[in-house]
Amino acid sequence: MRSMLKDAVNGLDEILFVEIPEGSVILVTGAEGTLKSGLVFSMMANHVAANNEHALYVTLELNSEIHLRNMNSLLIKKESNLHIFDYRDMRYEWMNSELDLIKMTEEVIDSYIDKYDDLTLFALDSLNALYSISEHDNMRNMIYDFFSHLRDKGLISFLIMESAQSGMSGQFSQFHQIEHYLADGTIELGMIDGKGGVKRYIRILKMRATKHAMEKHQLTIDENGISIRGTIY
Amino acid sequence: MNTSVENVPDLCETLEDNCKKVVDKIIKTNREVFIMYSLLEKQMCGYDIIKEIFSRCDVFLSQGTVYPVLYTLEEEGLLHAEYSKGDMRSKKYSLTPRGREVAEKDIENFAKALEQISFLVKR
């Protein structure tokens, strides 16, 4: 029997009560150090390990070796059916050409689907990096088209987006509001400085066509990997 | 369609365009075979492969369709990748012994399939 994505991280089923529908585009937002990449990579690795499916993690910020080194330090194991694509070679070899990295990313996804017709999960790390190296006259249209492309492919897509700082929950710059309107889900990660020191949290702000908790839950990492624990305030 | 003498060059051009479109589609769909074919003789980076296929076939394979093939063939152990001496950023690909076997077999199958299609559509 196929394992559910909501079971891919220990405790995720405590905040997400039903499965995320195919074709959902989910933003994973948070400041630096809030485990955005780790959480997404961990979900994908665990999911493909439990199912005979493929997943694609596209990293624009780091090359795949550094990304894997970071994931190893979080004790997250890369499965052979979790593919990592970075743009290092392409950007270096074509440094004198103008590359439309949004179109390229769509082509990369299509290429992996051509190769693996059971590709079900996609992640982009990060949307901010994609914007910073893309030149488009009309970013709103571009975002709309990009999200539509992901939906049309029937993938569950995680788009990592760094927000300015922790504690800005629900506050997004005008520029980034469009993604929040268009996305089917938003997972917010952050840090809270409380009595027991700084704690990481996860909160599902939105997840269309699902039932989910609204409270902030503690996000921990230990020798068993990433876990979601009880509510935190 | 009007096929008067004056329109013959236009007609030829259209036929040529259509033929080019078909070739374009065949090469793009079977890019893995063409990429491995390019690597039979020498090691190359993604940029060189795209240039080589363009100069040989007059078909531009975009970067977003070539690099994923290189990465997945490397993952499958069919390609070996190494950085050029003194340049840690340019990765050159070559066929592994198993990759060469697979490439030769795939190229042969591809050529046979084209022959068969050609035979099927001949009148």
Coordinates of C-alpha atoms in Angstrom, one line a residue:
Chain A
M1 CA 0.0 0.0 0.0
R2 CA 1.2 3.5 -0.9
S3 CA 2.5 5.5 2.1
M4 CA 1.1 8.9 2.6
L5 CA 3.2 12.1 2.4
K6 CA 1.7 13.2 5.8
D7 CA 3.5 10.2 7.3
A8 CA 6.8 11.2 5.8
V9 CA 8.0 13.1 8.8
N10 CA 7.5 11.9 12.4
G11 CA 4.6 13.8 13.8
L12 CA 3.4 15.5 10.6
D13 CA 0.2 13.6 10.8
E14 CA -0.5 15.5 14.1
I15 CA -0.9 18.8 12.1
L16 CA -1.9 17.5 8.7
F17 CA -4.9 15.2 9.0
V18 CA -5.5 14.2 5.4
E19 CA -3.2 13.7 2.4
I20 CA -2.1 16.7 0.3
P21 CA -3.8 16.4 -3.1
E22 CA -1.8 15.9 -6.3
G23 CA -1.0 19.1 -8.2
S24 CA -0.7 21.1 -5.0
V25 CA 1.9 23.9 -4.9
I26 CA 3.1 24.6 -1.4
L27 CA 5.2 27.4 -0.2
V28 CA 7.6 26.6 2.7
T29 CA 8.6 29.9 4.2
G30 CA 10.8 31.0 7.1
A31 CA 14.0 32.9 8.0
E32 CA 17.4 31.3 7.7
G33 CA 18.1 28.4 10.0
T34 CA 14.5 27.4 10.4
L35 CA 15.1 24.0 8.6
K36 CA 13.2 24.8 5.4
S37 CA 15.6 22.8 3.2
G38 CA 16.0 20.0 5.8
L39 CA 12.3 19.6 6.3
V40 CA 11.4 19.4 2.6
F41 CA 14.4 17.1 1.7
S42 CA 13.5 14.9 4.7
M43 CA 9.9 14.6 3.6
M44 CA 10.9 13.7 0.1
A45 CA 13.6 11.2 1.1
N46 CA 11.2 9.4 3.5
H47 CA 8.4 9.4 1.0
V48 CA 10.3 7.9 -1.9
A49 CA 12.0 5.5 0.5
A50 CA 8.5 4.2 1.5
N51 CA 7.1 4.2 -2.1
N52 CA 8.4 3.1 -5.4
E53 CA 8.3 6.7 -6.7
H54 CA 10.8 9.4 -7.8
A55 CA 11.2 12.9 -6.6
L56 CA 13.2 15.9 -7.9
Y57 CA 14.9 18.5 -5.7
V58 CA 16.2 21.5 -7.7
T59 CA 18.7 23.6 -5.8
L60 CA 19.7 27.1 -7.1
E61 CA 21.4 28.2 -3.9
L62 CA 23.9 25.5 -3.4
N63 CA 25.5 22.8 -5.6
S64 CA 24.4 19.3 -5.0
E65 CA 27.5 18.2 -3.1
I66 CA 27.2 21.0 -0.5
H67 CA 23.4 20.5 -0.2
L68 CA 24.0 16.8 0.4
R69 CA 26.7 17.5 2.9
N70 CA 24.3 19.8 4.8
M71 CA 21.6 17.0 4.7
N72 CA 24.1 14.5 6.0
S73 CA 24.8 16.7 8.9
L74 CA 21.1 16.6 9.7
L75 CA 21.2 12.7 9.3
I76 CA 19.0 12.8 6.3
K77 CA 19.9 10.1 3.9
K78 CA 19.5 10.6 0.2
E79 CA 17.6 7.8 -1.6
S80 CA 18.6 6.8 -5.1
N81 CA 15.2 7.8 -6.4
L82 CA 15.5 11.3 -5.0
H83 CA 17.2 13.2 -7.7
I84 CA 19.1 16.5 -7.1
F85 CA 19.5 19.0 -9.9
D86 CA 21.8 22.0 -9.5
Y87 CA 22.5 24.7 -12.1
R88 CA 26.3 25.1 -11.4
D89 CA 27.5 23.4 -14.6
M90 CA 24.9 25.0 -16.8
R91 CA 25.4 28.5 -15.4
Y92 CA 29.2 28.3 -15.7
E93 CA 29.3 26.8 -19.2
W94 CA 26.7 29.3 -20.5
M95 CA 27.9 32.3 -18.5
N96 CA 27.9 34.4 -21.7
S97 CA 24.4 33.5 -22.7
E98 CA 21.1 34.7 -21.3
L99 CA 19.4 31.8 -19.6
D100 CA 15.7 31.9 -18.8
L101 CA 16.0 29.9 -15.6
I102 CA 12.2 29.7 -15.1
K103 CA 11.8 28.1 -18.5
M104 CA 14.8 26.0 -17.9
T105 CA 13.3 24.8 -14.6
E106 CA 10.1 23.8 -16.4
E107 CA 12.2 21.9 -19.0
V108 CA 14.2 20.2 -16.3
I109 CA 11.0 19.0 -14.6
D110 CA 9.6 17.8 -18.0
S111 CA 12.9 16.0 -18.7
Y112 CA 12.8 14.1 -15.4
I113 CA 9.1 13.2 -16.0
D114 CA 10.1 11.9 -19.4
K115 CA 12.6 9.7 -17.7
Y116 CA 10.6 8.7 -14.6
D117 CA 6.9 8.7 -15.2
D118 CA 6.4 8.0 -11.5
L119 CA 7.9 11.3 -10.5
T120 CA 5.5 12.7 -7.9
L121 CA 7.3 15.2 -5.8
F122 CA 9.2 18.4 -6.8
A123 CA 11.0 21.0 -4.7
L124 CA 12.7 24.2 -5.6
D125 CA 15.3 25.7 -3.3
S126 CA 14.7 28.5 -3.5
L127 CA 12.1 30.8 -5.1
N128 CA 14.1 33.8 -3.9
A129 CA 17.2 32.6 -5.8
L130 CA 15.1 32.0 -8.9
Y131 CA 13.8 35.5 -8.8
S132 CA 17.2 37.0 -8.2
I133 CA 18.8 35.5 -11.3
S134 CA 15.7 35.7 -13.5
E135 CA 14.9 38.8 -15.6
H136 CA 11.3 39.0 -16.4
D137 CA 9.3 42.1 -17.3
N138 CA 6.1 40.7 -15.8
M139 CA 7.0 38.6 -12.8
R140 CA 3.3 38.1 -11.9
N141 CA 2.5 36.4 -15.1
M142 CA 5.7 34.4 -14.9
I143 CA 4.8 33.2 -11.4
Y144 CA 1.2 32.4 -12.5
D145 CA 2.5 30.4 -15.5
F146 CA 5.2 28.6 -13.4
F147 CA 2.6 27.5 -10.8
S148 CA 0.2 26.4 -13.5
H149 CA 3.0 24.3 -15.1
L150 CA 3.6 22.6 -11.8
R151 CA -0.1 21.9 -11.2
D152 CA -0.6 20.6 -14.8
K153 CA 2.1 18.0 -14.1
G154 CA 0.2 16.7 -11.2
L155 CA 3.2 17.0 -8.9
I156 CA 3.1 17.9 -5.2
S157 CA 5.5 20.9 -5.3
F158 CA 7.4 22.5 -2.4
L159 CA 8.7 26.0 -3.2
I160 CA 11.1 27.2 -0.5
M161 CA 11.0 30.9 0.1
E162 CA 13.1 32.7 2.6
S163 CA 11.2 35.4 4.5
A164 CA 12.9 38.4 6.1
Q165 CA 12.9 37.3 9.7
S166 CA 11.3 35.0 12.2
G167 CA 8.3 36.2 14.0
M168 CA 6.8 37.9 11.0
S169 CA 4.1 35.3 10.7
G170 CA 1.5 36.2 8.2
Q171 CA 3.3 39.3 7.2
F172 CA 4.6 39.1 3.6
S173 CA 6.0 41.9 1.5
Q174 CA 3.7 43.1 -1.3
F175 CA 6.0 41.5 -3.9
H176 CA 5.6 38.1 -2.3
Q177 CA 1.8 38.3 -1.7
I178 CA 1.1 37.0 -5.1
E179 CA 2.8 33.6 -4.4
H180 CA 0.7 33.3 -1.2
Y181 CA -2.6 33.9 -3.2
L182 CA -1.6 31.5 -5.9
A183 CA -0.2 28.7 -3.7
D184 CA -2.4 25.9 -2.5
G185 CA -0.6 25.7 0.8
T186 CA 1.8 27.6 3.0
I187 CA 3.9 26.0 5.6
E188 CA 5.6 28.5 7.9
L189 CA 8.7 27.7 9.8
G190 CA 10.2 29.9 12.5
M191 CA 11.9 30.3 15.8
I192 CA 10.5 31.4 19.2
D193 CA 12.7 32.7 22.0
G194 CA 11.0 31.4 25.1
K195 CA 11.7 30.3 28.6
G196 CA 13.5 27.2 27.6
G197 CA 15.6 29.0 25.0
V198 CA 15.1 29.3 21.2
K199 CA 12.8 26.7 19.8
R200 CA 11.9 26.0 16.1
Y201 CA 8.3 25.7 15.1
I202 CA 6.2 24.7 12.2
R203 CA 2.7 26.0 11.4
I204 CA 0.4 25.2 8.4
L205 CA -1.1 28.6 7.5
K206 CA -3.0 27.2 4.5
M207 CA -3.5 23.8 2.8
R208 CA -6.4 23.8 0.3
A209 CA -8.6 20.7 0.2
T210 CA -7.2 19.3 3.4
K211 CA -7.8 19.4 7.2
H212 CA -5.0 20.7 9.3
A213 CA -4.1 22.2 12.6
M214 CA -3.6 25.9 12.9
E215 CA -1.3 26.0 15.9
K216 CA 2.4 26.3 16.0
H217 CA 4.1 23.0 16.8
Q218 CA 7.7 22.4 17.9
L219 CA 10.1 21.2 15.2
T220 CA 13.0 19.2 16.5
I221 CA 16.0 17.4 15.1
D222 CA 17.8 14.6 16.8
E223 CA 19.5 11.3 16.0
N224 CA 16.1 10.1 14.5
G225 CA 16.0 13.0 12.2
I226 CA 13.3 15.8 12.0
S227 CA 10.2 15.4 14.2
I228 CA 7.1 17.5 14.9
R229 CA 6.1 17.6 18.5
G230 CA 3.3 19.3 20.6
T231 CA 2.0 22.8 20.3
I232 CA 4.3 25.6 21.3
Y233 CA 3.6 29.2 22.3
Chain B
M1 CA -3.8 23.9 -52.9
N2 CA -2.6 25.8 -55.9
T3 CA 0.5 24.0 -57.2
S4 CA 1.2 26.2 -60.3
V5 CA 4.9 26.6 -61.4
E6 CA 5.2 29.9 -59.6
N7 CA 4.4 28.2 -56.3
V8 CA 6.8 25.3 -56.6
P9 CA 9.7 27.0 -54.6
D10 CA 7.2 27.8 -51.8
L11 CA 6.0 24.2 -51.8
C12 CA 9.5 22.9 -51.6
E13 CA 10.3 25.2 -48.8
T14 CA 7.2 24.0 -46.9
L15 CA 8.1 20.4 -47.4
E16 CA 11.6 21.1 -46.2
D17 CA 10.3 23.0 -43.2
N18 CA 8.0 20.1 -42.4
C19 CA 10.8 17.6 -42.8
K20 CA 13.0 19.7 -40.5
K21 CA 10.2 19.8 -37.9
V22 CA 9.9 16.0 -37.9
V23 CA 13.7 15.6 -37.6
D24 CA 13.7 18.2 -34.8
K25 CA 11.0 16.3 -32.9
I26 CA 12.7 12.9 -33.4
I27 CA 16.0 14.2 -32.2
K28 CA 14.5 16.0 -29.2
T29 CA 12.5 13.0 -28.2
N30 CA 15.5 10.7 -28.5
R31 CA 18.1 13.1 -27.1
E32 CA 19.5 10.5 -24.8
V33 CA 20.7 8.5 -27.8
F34 CA 22.1 11.6 -29.5
I35 CA 23.9 12.6 -26.4
M36 CA 25.5 9.2 -25.9
Y37 CA 26.4 9.1 -29.6
S38 CA 28.2 12.4 -29.1
L39 CA 30.2 10.9 -26.3
L40 CA 31.3 7.7 -28.2
E41 CA 34.5 9.4 -29.5
K42 CA 35.5 11.9 -26.8
Q43 CA 34.6 13.3 -23.5
M44 CA 32.6 16.5 -23.5
C45 CA 30.8 19.0 -21.2
G46 CA 27.2 19.9 -21.7
Y47 CA 28.0 23.0 -23.6
D48 CA 30.2 21.0 -26.1
I49 CA 27.5 18.4 -26.6
I50 CA 24.8 21.0 -27.4
K51 CA 27.1 22.7 -29.9
E52 CA 28.2 19.4 -31.4
I53 CA 24.6 18.2 -32.0
F54 CA 23.6 21.6 -33.4
S55 CA 26.5 21.6 -35.9
R56 CA 25.8 18.0 -36.9
C57 CA 22.0 17.9 -36.9
D58 CA 21.0 21.6 -37.1
V59 CA 18.9 21.0 -34.0
F60 CA 19.3 23.0 -30.8
L61 CA 18.7 21.0 -27.7
S62 CA 18.1 23.4 -24.9
Q63 CA 20.1 23.3 -21.7
G64 CA 17.1 22.4 -19.6
T65 CA 16.7 19.2 -21.7
V66 CA 20.4 18.2 -21.9
Y67 CA 21.8 18.6 -18.4
P68 CA 19.1 16.4 -16.7
V69 CA 20.0 13.6 -19.2
L70 CA 23.7 13.9 -18.3
Y71 CA 22.9 13.9 -14.5
T72 CA 20.6 10.9 -14.7
L73 CA 22.9 8.9 -16.9
E74 CA 25.7 9.6 -14.4
E75 CA 23.4 8.5 -11.6
E76 CA 22.8 5.3 -13.5
G77 CA 26.5 4.6 -13.9
L78 CA 26.4 5.0 -17.7
L79 CA 28.5 8.2 -17.7
H80 CA 31.6 9.2 -15.8
A81 CA 32.0 12.9 -14.9
E82 CA 35.2 14.6 -14.0
Y83 CA 36.4 18.2 -13.7
S84 CA 38.9 19.5 -16.3
K85 CA 42.4 19.9 -15.0
G86 CA 42.8 23.3 -13.4
D87 CA 39.1 24.1 -13.8
M88 CA 36.9 22.8 -11.0
R89 CA 33.8 24.2 -12.7
S90 CA 33.8 22.5 -16.1
K91 CA 32.6 18.9 -15.8
K92 CA 33.5 16.6 -18.7
Y93 CA 31.5 13.5 -19.3
S94 CA 32.6 10.2 -20.8
L95 CA 30.9 6.8 -21.3
T96 CA 31.7 4.1 -18.7
P97 CA 32.3 0.6 -20.2
R98 CA 28.6 -0.2 -19.4
G99 CA 27.5 3.1 -20.8
R100 CA 29.3 2.4 -24.0
E101 CA 27.6 -1.0 -24.3
V102 CA 24.2 0.6 -23.7
A103 CA 25.0 3.5 -26.1
E104 CA 26.0 1.1 -28.9
K105 CA 22.9 -1.0 -28.4
D106 CA 20.5 2.0 -28.2
I107 CA 22.1 3.6 -31.3
E108 CA 21.7 0.4 -33.2
N109 CA 18.0 0.0 -32.1
F110 CA 17.3 3.6 -32.9
A111 CA 18.7 3.2 -36.5
K112 CA 16.8 0.0 -37.0
A113 CA 13.5 1.6 -35.8
L114 CA 14.1 4.5 -38.2
E115 CA 14.7 2.0 -41.1
Q116 CA 11.5 0.2 -40.2
I117 CA 9.4 3.4 -40.0
S118 CA 10.9 4.5 -43.3
F119 CA 9.9 1.1 -44.8
L120 CA 6.4 1.4 -43.4
V121 CA 5.6 4.8 -44.9
K122 CA 7.2 4.1 -48.3
R123 CA 4.6 3.8 -51.1

